[in-house]
Coordinates of C-alpha atoms in Angstrom, one line a residue:
M381 CA 92.9 99.2 122.8
Q382 CA 94.7 100.9 120.1
E383 CA 97.0 98.0 117.9
I384 CA 99.7 100.4 116.1
E385 CA 101.9 97.4 113.2
L386 CA 103.6 97.4 110.1
K387 CA 103.6 95.0 108.3
F388 CA 105.8 94.0 105.1
L389 CA 106.0 91.1 102.6
V390 CA 109.2 89.5 102.8
P391 CA 111.4 88.6 99.6
E392 CA 113.0 85.3 98.9
S393 CA 116.1 86.6 98.4
R394 CA 116.7 87.9 101.8
L395 CA 114.1 85.1 103.2
K396 CA 116.9 82.8 104.7
G397 CA 119.2 86.3 106.4
L398 CA 115.7 87.2 107.9
M399 CA 114.9 83.5 109.0
R400 CA 118.5 83.5 110.8
Q401 CA 117.4 86.6 113.4
T402 CA 113.4 85.7 113.8
H403 CA 114.5 82.3 114.9
V404 CA 116.9 83.3 117.8
K405 CA 117.2 81.5 121.2
S406 CA 114.4 84.2 122.8
S407 CA 112.0 83.9 119.8
Q408 CA 109.0 81.8 120.6
T409 CA 107.1 79.6 118.2
T410 CA 103.6 79.5 118.1
Q411 CA 100.6 77.8 115.8
L412 CA 98.0 79.8 115.4
A413 CA 94.8 78.6 113.9
A414 CA 91.5 81.0 113.0
H415 CA 88.3 81.1 111.8
Y416 CA 87.4 84.3 110.6
Y417 CA 83.9 85.8 110.0
D418 CA 81.5 87.8 108.0
T419 CA 78.5 88.0 106.3
T420 CA 78.3 86.1 103.1
D421 CA 78.2 89.7 101.0
Q422 CA 80.8 90.3 103.2
Q423 CA 79.5 93.6 105.1
L424 CA 82.3 93.9 107.6
A425 CA 85.0 93.8 105.1
Q426 CA 83.1 96.7 103.3
A427 CA 83.2 98.4 107.1
G428 CA 87.1 97.5 107.3
I429 CA 86.2 95.1 110.0
G430 CA 87.6 91.5 111.0
L431 CA 86.5 89.2 113.2
R432 CA 87.7 85.8 114.3
I433 CA 88.0 83.3 116.7
R434 CA 91.6 81.6 116.9
K435 CA 93.6 78.9 118.5
E436 CA 96.6 80.7 119.7
G437 CA 98.6 77.9 121.4
D438 CA 96.5 75.9 124.1
T439 CA 94.2 79.1 124.0
W440 CA 90.7 80.4 122.5
V441 CA 90.5 84.4 121.8
Q442 CA 87.6 85.9 119.7
T443 CA 89.5 89.5 118.4
I444 CA 87.8 92.1 116.2
K445 CA 89.4 95.0 114.5
A446 CA 88.1 98.1 113.0
G447 CA 89.3 101.8 112.5
G448 CA 91.4 103.6 113.1
D449 CA 93.9 105.4 110.5
G450 CA 93.8 103.7 108.1
I451 CA 97.8 102.5 108.2
A452 CA 99.3 101.6 110.3
A453 CA 96.7 101.8 113.8
R454 CA 93.7 99.8 114.4
L455 CA 91.6 99.2 117.4
E456 CA 91.6 95.6 118.4
H457 CA 89.2 94.2 121.1
N458 CA 90.3 90.6 122.4
A459 CA 88.8 88.3 124.6
V460 CA 89.5 84.7 126.1
L461 CA 87.2 82.7 125.6
D462 CA 86.6 79.2 128.2
N463 CA 88.5 76.1 125.5
D464 CA 85.6 73.8 126.5
Q465 CA 82.9 75.6 124.9
V466 CA 85.1 76.2 121.9
Q467 CA 85.7 72.6 122.1
T468 CA 81.6 72.0 121.9
M469 CA 81.0 74.4 119.5
L470 CA 83.4 73.2 117.3
N471 CA 82.4 69.0 118.1
N472 CA 79.1 70.4 116.9
N473 CA 80.3 72.7 113.6
E474 CA 78.7 75.5 115.9
L475 CA 81.6 77.8 116.5
M476 CA 80.5 80.9 116.2
P477 CA 81.7 84.7 117.6
D478 CA 79.5 86.4 120.2
L479 CA 78.6 89.9 119.4
T480 CA 77.4 91.0 122.6
I481 CA 81.0 91.0 124.7
Y482 CA 81.3 94.1 122.5
E483 CA 78.8 97.4 124.2
D484 CA 79.9 99.6 126.4
T485 CA 83.6 98.7 124.6
P486 CA 85.1 101.5 122.3
I487 CA 84.6 99.1 119.5
A488 CA 81.0 99.2 120.1
T489 CA 81.4 102.5 117.7
A490 CA 82.6 101.1 114.5
L491 CA 79.8 98.0 115.2
A492 CA 76.7 101.1 115.4
E493 CA 75.4 100.8 112.0
F494 CA 75.1 97.3 112.5
K495 CA 71.7 95.6 114.0
I496 CA 73.6 93.7 116.2
T497 CA 71.4 90.4 116.6
K498 CA 70.7 90.5 113.1
L499 CA 73.7 90.3 112.0
A500 CA 74.7 87.6 114.5
K501 CA 72.3 85.3 112.7
T502 CA 73.1 86.5 109.8
L503 CA 77.2 85.4 110.4
T504 CA 79.1 82.6 108.7
R505 CA 82.7 81.1 108.8
L506 CA 84.3 82.9 105.1
Y507 CA 87.6 81.1 105.6
V508 CA 90.3 79.9 108.2
T509 CA 93.6 80.4 108.5
G510 CA 96.7 78.0 109.7
V511 CA 99.9 80.0 110.7
E512 CA 103.4 79.5 112.4
R513 CA 104.0 82.6 114.5
T514 CA 107.6 82.9 115.0
T515 CA 107.9 85.8 117.8
R516 CA 110.7 87.8 119.2
L517 CA 110.7 90.7 121.6
L518 CA 112.9 94.2 120.6
T519 CA 113.3 96.3 124.2
E520 CA 115.9 100.2 124.1
S521 CA 115.9 101.4 127.4
N522 CA 115.5 105.1 128.0
E523 CA 116.7 107.7 130.3
N524 CA 113.6 107.6 132.0
G525 CA 114.1 104.3 133.0
T526 CA 111.1 102.5 130.9
D527 CA 112.1 100.2 128.1
N528 CA 110.4 100.4 124.7
R529 CA 109.1 97.0 123.3
I530 CA 107.8 96.0 120.2
E531 CA 106.9 92.3 119.1
M532 CA 108.4 91.1 115.6
A533 CA 106.0 88.3 114.2
Y534 CA 107.0 86.1 111.5
D535 CA 104.0 84.5 109.8
Q536 CA 104.4 81.5 107.6
G537 CA 101.0 79.9 106.5
E538 CA 98.1 79.7 104.3
I539 CA 94.6 80.7 103.9
I540 CA 91.9 77.9 103.1
H541 CA 88.8 78.7 101.9
G542 CA 85.9 77.8 104.0
T543 CA 83.6 75.7 102.1
D544 CA 86.5 74.6 99.5
D545 CA 89.8 73.4 101.7
S546 CA 90.9 73.4 97.1
L547 CA 91.3 77.0 96.9
R548 CA 93.9 78.3 99.2
K549 CA 96.6 81.0 99.6
D550 CA 99.6 80.7 100.8
I551 CA 100.7 83.8 104.2
Q552 CA 104.5 85.0 104.3
E553 CA 104.8 88.0 105.8
I554 CA 106.4 90.1 109.1
E555 CA 105.4 92.3 111.4
F556 CA 106.3 95.0 113.7
E557 CA 103.6 95.7 116.5
L558 CA 104.8 98.4 119.1
V559 CA 104.0 97.3 122.6
S560 CA 105.1 100.2 125.0
G561 CA 107.5 103.3 125.0
D562 CA 107.4 105.9 122.1
L563 CA 106.9 105.3 118.5
D564 CA 109.9 106.2 117.1
F565 CA 111.4 103.3 118.0
L566 CA 109.3 101.0 116.0
F567 CA 110.0 102.9 112.9
T568 CA 113.7 103.3 113.5
T569 CA 113.6 100.1 114.1
A570 CA 111.3 99.0 111.0
K571 CA 113.8 101.3 108.8
T572 CA 117.2 98.7 110.0
W573 CA 114.7 95.2 108.9
C574 CA 113.6 97.3 106.0
K575 CA 117.1 97.9 104.7
R576 CA 119.0 95.4 106.0
Y577 CA 116.3 92.5 104.5
K578 CA 114.8 94.7 101.8
L579 CA 110.8 94.0 102.9
C580 CA 108.2 95.8 101.0
L581 CA 105.5 97.4 103.1
S582 CA 102.4 95.9 102.7
T583 CA 98.4 97.4 104.3
V584 CA 96.9 94.1 103.3
T585 CA 95.6 92.0 106.3
K586 CA 95.0 88.4 106.5
A587 CA 91.5 89.4 106.5
E588 CA 92.0 91.1 103.0
N589 CA 93.5 88.2 102.0
G590 CA 90.4 86.3 103.2
G591 CA 87.9 88.1 101.2
L592 CA 90.7 88.2 98.1
L593 CA 90.1 84.1 98.5
I594 CA 86.8 83.9 98.6
N595 CA 86.1 86.5 95.9
G596 CA 88.3 84.6 93.6
Q597 CA 90.8 87.6 93.2
N598 CA 94.5 88.3 93.7
H599 CA 94.4 91.7 94.5
S600 CA 91.8 93.8 95.7
P601 CA 91.2 97.1 92.7
A602 CA 92.7 100.0 92.7
V603 CA 92.3 102.8 95.5
N604 CA 91.7 106.6 94.0
V605 CA 91.5 109.2 95.1
N606 CA 89.5 109.7 98.3
L607 CA 89.0 113.7 99.8
S608 CA 85.8 112.6 102.1
Q609 CA 88.8 110.8 104.4
L610 CA 90.4 114.3 104.8
K611 CA 90.2 114.9 108.6
I612 CA 90.9 118.6 108.8
D613 CA 88.6 121.4 110.3
K614 CA 88.2 125.0 110.1
D615 CA 90.7 125.8 113.0
S616 CA 93.2 123.4 112.4
S617 CA 96.9 124.5 112.6
A618 CA 99.8 124.2 109.8
T619 CA 100.9 121.7 111.3
A620 CA 97.9 119.7 111.7
F621 CA 96.4 120.4 107.9
I622 CA 100.0 119.2 106.4
R623 CA 99.9 116.1 108.2
A624 CA 96.4 115.4 107.6
V625 CA 96.7 116.2 103.6
V626 CA 100.0 113.7 103.7
H627 CA 98.1 111.1 105.5
N628 CA 95.5 110.9 103.1
C629 CA 97.9 110.8 100.0
L630 CA 99.1 108.0 101.5
L631 CA 96.2 106.4 101.9
Q632 CA 95.8 106.2 98.2
I633 CA 99.4 105.5 97.8
L634 CA 100.0 102.4 100.0
P635 CA 97.0 100.3 99.0
N636 CA 98.2 100.2 95.1
S637 CA 101.9 100.2 96.6
S638 CA 100.9 96.4 98.3
A639 CA 99.4 95.7 95.6
I640 CA 102.1 95.9 93.0
V641 CA 104.6 94.5 95.3
A642 CA 102.5 91.8 95.9
G643 CA 103.1 91.0 92.7
S644 CA 99.9 93.2 90.6
T645 CA 100.3 94.1 86.8
E646 CA 97.2 96.0 86.6
D647 CA 97.6 98.9 84.5
N648 CA 94.9 100.8 87.0
H649 CA 97.4 100.1 90.5
I650 CA 100.2 102.1 88.9
L651 CA 98.2 104.7 87.3
Q652 CA 96.3 105.5 90.8
L653 CA 99.7 105.0 92.7
R654 CA 101.1 107.7 90.2
I655 CA 98.1 110.0 91.0
G656 CA 98.1 109.6 94.6
I657 CA 102.5 110.0 94.4
D658 CA 102.0 113.7 92.3
R659 CA 99.3 114.6 95.1
L660 CA 102.2 113.9 97.3
R661 CA 104.9 115.6 95.5
T662 CA 102.6 118.8 94.8
A663 CA 101.6 118.7 98.8
L664 CA 105.0 118.4 99.8
K665 CA 106.6 121.3 97.9
A666 CA 103.2 123.6 97.9
F667 CA 103.1 123.7 102.0
A668 CA 106.8 123.2 102.8
N669 CA 106.7 125.7 105.0
F670 CA 103.8 124.3 106.9
S671 CA 105.9 121.9 108.5
N672 CA 110.1 122.2 109.9
E673 CA 109.6 118.0 109.9
I674 CA 109.3 117.7 106.5
N675 CA 112.5 115.7 105.2
P676 CA 113.7 117.5 101.9
E677 CA 115.1 114.3 100.9
W678 CA 111.2 112.6 100.6
L679 CA 111.0 114.9 97.1
P680 CA 113.9 114.0 94.9
I681 CA 113.0 110.5 95.6
L682 CA 109.4 110.7 94.7
N683 CA 110.1 112.0 91.4
Q684 CA 111.9 109.3 90.5
T685 CA 109.4 107.0 91.4
A686 CA 107.6 108.9 89.4
T687 CA 109.2 108.8 86.3
L688 CA 109.8 105.1 86.5
L689 CA 106.6 104.3 86.9
S690 CA 104.9 106.9 83.9
D691 CA 108.4 105.2 82.0
Y692 CA 106.2 101.6 82.3
Y693 CA 103.2 102.9 82.1
Q694 CA 103.1 104.4 78.6
L695 CA 104.0 101.5 76.8
A696 CA 101.9 98.8 79.2
Y697 CA 98.9 101.3 78.4
I698 CA 99.4 101.1 74.5
N699 CA 99.7 97.7 74.4
A700 CA 96.9 96.4 76.4
Q701 CA 94.6 99.5 75.4
I702 CA 95.7 101.3 72.2
E703 CA 96.8 98.8 70.2
P704 CA 93.0 96.8 70.8
E705 CA 91.2 99.7 69.9
L706 CA 93.8 100.4 66.8
Q707 CA 92.7 96.9 65.7
S708 CA 89.2 97.2 65.8
L709 CA 89.9 100.3 63.4
G710 CA 91.9 98.1 60.6
A711 CA 94.8 99.0 61.7
P712 CA 98.2 96.0 61.1
V713 CA 99.2 94.0 64.7
V714 CA 102.4 96.1 66.3
D715 CA 104.1 94.1 68.9
W716 CA 105.0 96.3 71.9
T717 CA 105.9 93.2 73.9
T718 CA 109.6 93.5 73.5
D719 CA 109.7 97.3 74.4
I720 CA 108.4 96.2 77.4
E721 CA 110.7 93.6 78.7
D722 CA 113.3 96.0 77.6
I723 CA 112.1 98.2 80.9
K724 CA 115.2 97.4 83.1
I725 CA 113.2 99.0 85.9
T726 CA 109.6 97.2 86.1
P727 CA 106.9 99.1 88.8
I728 CA 107.4 96.1 91.3
N729 CA 111.6 96.9 90.8
T730 CA 110.9 100.6 91.2
L731 CA 108.6 100.0 94.9
Q732 CA 110.7 97.5 96.6
A733 CA 113.9 99.9 96.3
N734 CA 115.4 100.6 99.6
D735 CA 115.0 104.3 99.6
F736 CA 111.2 104.8 98.3
Q737 CA 109.9 101.9 101.0
I738 CA 112.7 104.5 103.5
T739 CA 110.7 107.2 101.9
L740 CA 106.9 105.6 102.5
L741 CA 108.3 104.9 106.3
E742 CA 108.9 108.6 107.5
L743 CA 105.8 109.6 105.6
I744 CA 104.1 107.6 108.0
A745 CA 106.0 108.4 110.7
F746 CA 105.5 112.2 109.8
T747 CA 101.5 112.0 110.0
M748 CA 101.8 110.4 113.3
S749 CA 103.9 112.4 114.7
D750 CA 102.9 114.8 117.2
S751 CA 101.9 118.5 115.4
S752 CA 101.9 120.4 118.6
I753 CA 105.4 120.3 119.4
E754 CA 105.8 122.6 116.5
P755 CA 106.8 125.8 116.5
Q756 CA 104.1 126.6 114.0
T757 CA 101.0 125.0 116.1
D758 CA 99.7 128.4 116.8
Q759 CA 99.7 128.7 113.3
L760 CA 96.3 128.4 111.4
A761 CA 96.6 126.6 108.1
K762 CA 93.7 128.8 106.2
D763 CA 95.9 132.0 106.9
K764 CA 98.1 130.6 105.1
L765 CA 96.5 128.9 102.5
E766 CA 95.1 131.6 100.8
K767 CA 98.3 133.0 99.7
T768 CA 99.6 129.4 98.7
L769 CA 96.5 129.6 96.6
A770 CA 97.3 133.0 94.8
K771 CA 100.7 132.1 94.3
Q772 CA 100.5 129.1 92.3
Y773 CA 97.3 130.7 90.9
K774 CA 99.4 133.4 89.6
K775 CA 101.8 131.2 88.2
F776 CA 99.2 129.3 86.5
V777 CA 98.2 132.7 84.2
K778 CA 101.3 133.3 83.7
T779 CA 102.1 130.2 82.2
N780 CA 98.9 130.4 80.3
K781 CA 99.9 134.0 78.5
K782 CA 103.2 132.7 77.8
T783 CA 101.6 129.1 76.3
D784 CA 99.2 131.5 73.9
K785 CA 102.3 133.5 73.3
V786 CA 104.3 130.8 71.3
T787 CA 100.9 129.0 69.9
D788 CA 100.7 132.7 68.0
I789 CA 104.3 132.6 66.6
E790 CA 103.1 129.3 65.6
L791 CA 101.0 129.6 63.3
V792 CA 102.4 133.1 62.4
S793 CA 106.0 131.5 61.3
G794 CA 104.9 128.3 60.0
G795 CA 107.2 126.4 57.0
A796 CA 111.1 126.2 58.1
N797 CA 110.8 127.4 61.7
A798 CA 107.5 125.2 62.5
S799 CA 109.2 122.0 63.8
T800 CA 111.4 124.8 66.7
D801 CA 107.9 126.5 67.5
T802 CA 106.3 123.0 68.0
A803 CA 109.0 121.4 70.7
Y804 CA 108.9 124.8 72.8
D805 CA 104.8 124.9 72.3
D806 CA 105.1 120.9 73.6
Q807 CA 107.4 122.7 76.3
S808 CA 104.9 125.1 77.8
E809 CA 102.1 122.9 77.1
S810 CA 103.8 120.4 79.5
E811 CA 104.3 123.3 82.1
L812 CA 101.0 124.6 82.1
L813 CA 99.4 120.9 82.6
N814 CA 101.5 120.7 85.7
Q815 CA 100.9 124.4 86.9
L816 CA 97.2 123.1 86.2
R817 CA 97.9 119.6 87.9
N818 CA 99.3 121.4 91.1
L819 CA 96.3 123.9 91.2
R820 CA 93.7 121.0 91.3
Y821 CA 95.1 119.5 93.8
I822 CA 96.3 122.6 96.2
G823 CA 92.5 123.7 95.4
E824 CA 91.0 120.2 96.8
F825 CA 93.1 120.4 99.6
S826 CA 92.4 123.7 100.5
A827 CA 89.0 124.0 99.4
P828 CA 87.7 122.6 103.2
L829 CA 89.1 125.0 105.3
L830 CA 88.8 128.5 102.5
S831 CA 85.5 127.5 101.2
K832 CA 82.4 129.6 102.9
K833 CA 78.9 128.0 103.8
K834 CA 77.2 130.4 100.4
A835 CA 80.0 130.0 98.3
K836 CA 80.3 126.6 98.1
K837 CA 78.3 126.5 94.1
K838 CA 81.6 128.8 93.3
T839 CA 83.7 126.4 95.0
K840 CA 82.5 123.0 92.9
R841 CA 81.9 125.3 89.7
W842 CA 85.9 126.5 89.7
L843 CA 87.5 123.5 90.9
K844 CA 84.9 121.7 88.2
R845 CA 86.3 123.9 85.3
L846 CA 90.4 124.0 86.8
I847 CA 89.7 119.3 86.4
K848 CA 87.9 119.8 82.9
A849 CA 90.9 122.0 81.5
Q850 CA 93.4 119.4 83.0
K851 CA 92.4 116.4 81.9
A852 CA 92.0 118.5 78.0
L853 CA 95.6 119.1 78.0
E854 CA 96.6 115.5 79.7
Q855 CA 94.6 114.1 77.1
L856 CA 96.7 116.1 74.4
N857 CA 100.2 115.4 76.6
D858 CA 99.2 112.1 76.4
D859 CA 98.7 111.7 72.5
N860 CA 101.4 113.7 72.3
Q861 CA 103.6 111.1 73.9
Y862 CA 101.6 108.3 72.0
Q863 CA 102.2 109.8 68.5
K864 CA 105.8 109.7 69.3
L865 CA 106.0 106.3 70.3
Y866 CA 104.7 105.2 67.7
E867 CA 106.7 107.1 65.4
V868 CA 110.4 106.0 66.9
K869 CA 108.7 102.4 66.3
S870 CA 108.3 102.6 62.9
K871 CA 111.7 103.0 62.1
T872 CA 111.9 99.2 63.3
D873 CA 108.4 98.2 62.0
A874 CA 106.4 100.0 59.6
N875 CA 103.0 98.5 61.2
A876 CA 103.3 101.7 63.6
L877 CA 103.0 103.9 61.4
Y878 CA 99.5 103.4 61.1
G879 CA 99.0 104.5 64.8
A880 CA 101.7 107.5 64.4
G881 CA 99.3 109.3 61.4
W882 CA 96.3 108.3 63.5
F883 CA 97.2 109.6 66.8
A884 CA 99.0 112.9 64.6
A885 CA 95.1 113.7 63.3
I886 CA 94.1 113.6 66.7
L887 CA 96.2 116.3 67.8
T888 CA 95.4 118.2 64.8
G889 CA 91.4 118.8 67.0
D890 CA 92.9 118.6 70.6
Q891 CA 93.9 123.0 70.3
N892 CA 90.5 124.2 70.1
H893 CA 89.0 122.0 73.0
I894 CA 91.7 122.8 75.1
D895 CA 91.5 126.8 74.6
V896 CA 88.1 126.4 75.0
R897 CA 88.2 124.9 78.6
L898 CA 90.8 127.3 79.8
A899 CA 89.5 130.5 78.9
K900 CA 86.5 129.0 81.1
F901 CA 88.6 128.2 83.7
A902 CA 90.6 131.5 83.2
D903 CA 86.6 133.3 83.5
S904 CA 85.9 131.9 86.8
S905 CA 86.3 133.8 89.6
T906 CA 88.6 132.6 92.3
F907 CA 87.1 131.0 95.7
W908 CA 88.9 132.1 98.1

């Protein structure tokens, strides 16, 4: 069967209020003791599979979870075990899952890459969990006389290392699982609780947390773009296409967001989250007419979130990456700690904001909604994509010509007008960078539908040259920003003059490199 579930982390400040709503007369409390299994090199975890044997009250249940949409839906198979047999195995320290029960079940596909007999011999218990689960059933009557039903479960406990019980990790989360009825009821309920208790979405399962404990990690590595997960075909409708694109963006956004709200301060989580949001913003703008269900309120919230993340990332990157590099070249130390601490809205504050969390929920709901009931379901995505790409490419060409003209004016004018022209040039190059970035993301989303079999090399070459041009201009833009930050810093710390001068020297050599990259891309024939 398919499990559809939304999981949230609970902020300490709202815990007491939440507990009053979870621990009501109708709620039930169950002690859960689970044993999780995998190979020593965690082959199941790498395949996105979780396997456990858990005591639920007085009953032992073997459960495997796998597949699904990577966000809220997963395949799940539960098998009730014989209590006496389990107890005997526990007494002999031989408790192991039985993989033969998955033959001829939907979960068999997820295990197809493994040789079951060999896998069974290599399984070991990696960690255990001890959880107190409080459940409450939330219901709503439908017009047709049936009920929408959600099981709300609040879990509090810990994960314990399988061979060293001194290594532990706390668990405190709340889950909403659709038992029966409409999907809308699940998301409406989750949004209500999210607003009331400032809940934060998390895609980190107990199995993933257990794996982190085993590996001595606090958070999973940052998740990059993975276009191979973009599930579309040549005959995709416009409504199905935009849902697939948003889903692909969320596969990058949600894991990185989950790590940050769980306490990660790693630069790469912030960077990859920002890239995921940039891809999503581009998609919502470029493909706005592909669906009537796109909420215009999503973009302003995503724009604000991206800006706040960028402001913090710049200073954090300077402190963690640029300063050590400059000091290795003999630069005096510049302390950016106070500057970072003075930023009132940190990444975790940004992501905990209700409007961002509600937007994520609405985007997930959008990807899971039925695209076939929309008016545009008979319009093929590829027919609309050609116009979209052509329009975006035209914008790039126009901006590129404008930037060239500004650069020429700057070279001729110099002197008294130099500062004015440079400011205008910065603005033009920033606009050009945005056009390139948008064109890249639209091209990557569109390529599977528009790239003809005989023209795959052309598509690959076009995207490769575009990405090189974008990265070159991006580097110039970043260096420009860092130079300005060091310049401002030098007014209160003379040591920052070294960094300001170093970046100024780098900037003088960047333009020729960018001109070459842009020229190569401009000479490439389009693939649509």
